[in-house]
């Protein structure tokens, strides 16, 4: 895949974490044999999950 296309996809993920299919990202992480790519998928998954959690916690109707 072209580097510019990859960077564009990553930028889109970082811009709006709600548009990312988090299940597919997790599957990519679990099934990736290359350790470097696996680490990247893990980092992206963790980032998206954290951003989603932050958005939910910031909602006015959020109660613990």
Short mmCIF file of C-alpha atoms in Angstrom, two decimals:
data_model
loop_
_atom_site.label_atom_id
_atom_site.label_comp_id
_atom_site.label_asym_id
_atom_site.label_seq_id
_atom_site.Cartn_x
_atom_site.Cartn_y
_atom_site.Cartn_z
CA UNK A 1 0.00 0.00 0.00
CA UNK A 2 1.23 3.47 -0.82
CA UNK A 3 2.64 5.38 2.17
CA UNK A 4 0.44 8.42 1.48
CA UNK A 5 -2.68 6.25 1.49
CA UNK A 6 -1.68 4.65 4.79
CA UNK A 7 -1.00 8.01 6.39
CA UNK A 8 -4.34 9.34 5.13
CA UNK A 9 -6.16 6.37 6.66
CA UNK A 10 -4.37 6.84 9.97
CA UNK A 11 -5.15 10.58 9.94
CA UNK A 12 -8.83 9.78 9.38
CA UNK A 13 -8.82 7.34 12.30
CA UNK A 14 -7.23 9.88 14.58
CA UNK A 15 -9.59 12.66 13.49
CA UNK A 16 -12.82 10.80 14.24
CA UNK A 17 -12.48 7.65 16.36
CA UNK A 18 -16.23 6.95 16.08
CA UNK A 19 -15.89 6.25 12.34
CA UNK A 20 -13.43 3.40 12.93
CA UNK A 21 -14.65 -0.19 13.06
CA UNK A 22 -12.98 -1.02 16.35
CA UNK A 23 -13.69 -4.76 15.99
CA UNK A 24 -11.81 -4.88 12.68
CA UNK A 25 -8.91 -2.98 14.22
CA UNK A 26 -8.78 -5.47 17.10
CA UNK A 27 -8.93 -8.43 14.70
CA UNK A 28 -6.07 -6.93 12.69
CA UNK A 29 -4.05 -6.61 15.90
CA UNK A 30 -4.74 -10.18 17.04
CA UNK A 31 -4.12 -11.80 13.65
CA UNK A 32 -1.03 -9.86 12.56
CA UNK A 33 2.12 -12.04 12.49
CA UNK A 34 4.53 -9.12 11.99
CA UNK A 35 5.44 -7.71 15.43
CA UNK A 36 5.93 -4.15 14.18
CA UNK A 37 2.54 -4.04 12.47
CA UNK A 38 0.97 -5.76 15.46
CA UNK A 39 2.33 -3.04 17.71
CA UNK A 40 0.93 -0.36 15.39
CA UNK A 41 -2.53 -1.97 15.35
CA UNK A 42 -2.43 -2.28 19.13
CA UNK A 43 -1.52 1.39 19.50
CA UNK A 44 -4.28 2.48 17.11
CA UNK A 45 -6.84 0.26 18.85
CA UNK A 46 -5.85 1.63 22.27
CA UNK A 47 -5.99 5.23 21.03
CA UNK A 48 -9.43 4.83 19.43
CA UNK A 49 -10.81 3.07 22.50
CA UNK A 50 -9.42 5.75 24.83
CA UNK A 51 -10.87 8.58 22.72
CA UNK A 52 -14.28 6.93 22.66
CA UNK A 53 -14.19 6.48 26.42
CA UNK A 54 -13.23 10.13 26.91
CA UNK A 55 -16.14 11.23 24.71
CA UNK A 56 -18.59 9.13 26.70
CA UNK A 57 -17.29 10.34 30.06
CA UNK A 58 -17.60 13.99 28.95
CA UNK A 59 -21.31 13.61 28.20
CA UNK A 60 -23.52 15.53 30.63
CA UNK A 61 -25.74 12.49 31.21
CA UNK A 62 -22.82 10.20 32.10
CA UNK A 63 -23.12 8.71 35.59
CA UNK A 64 -20.83 6.24 37.31
#
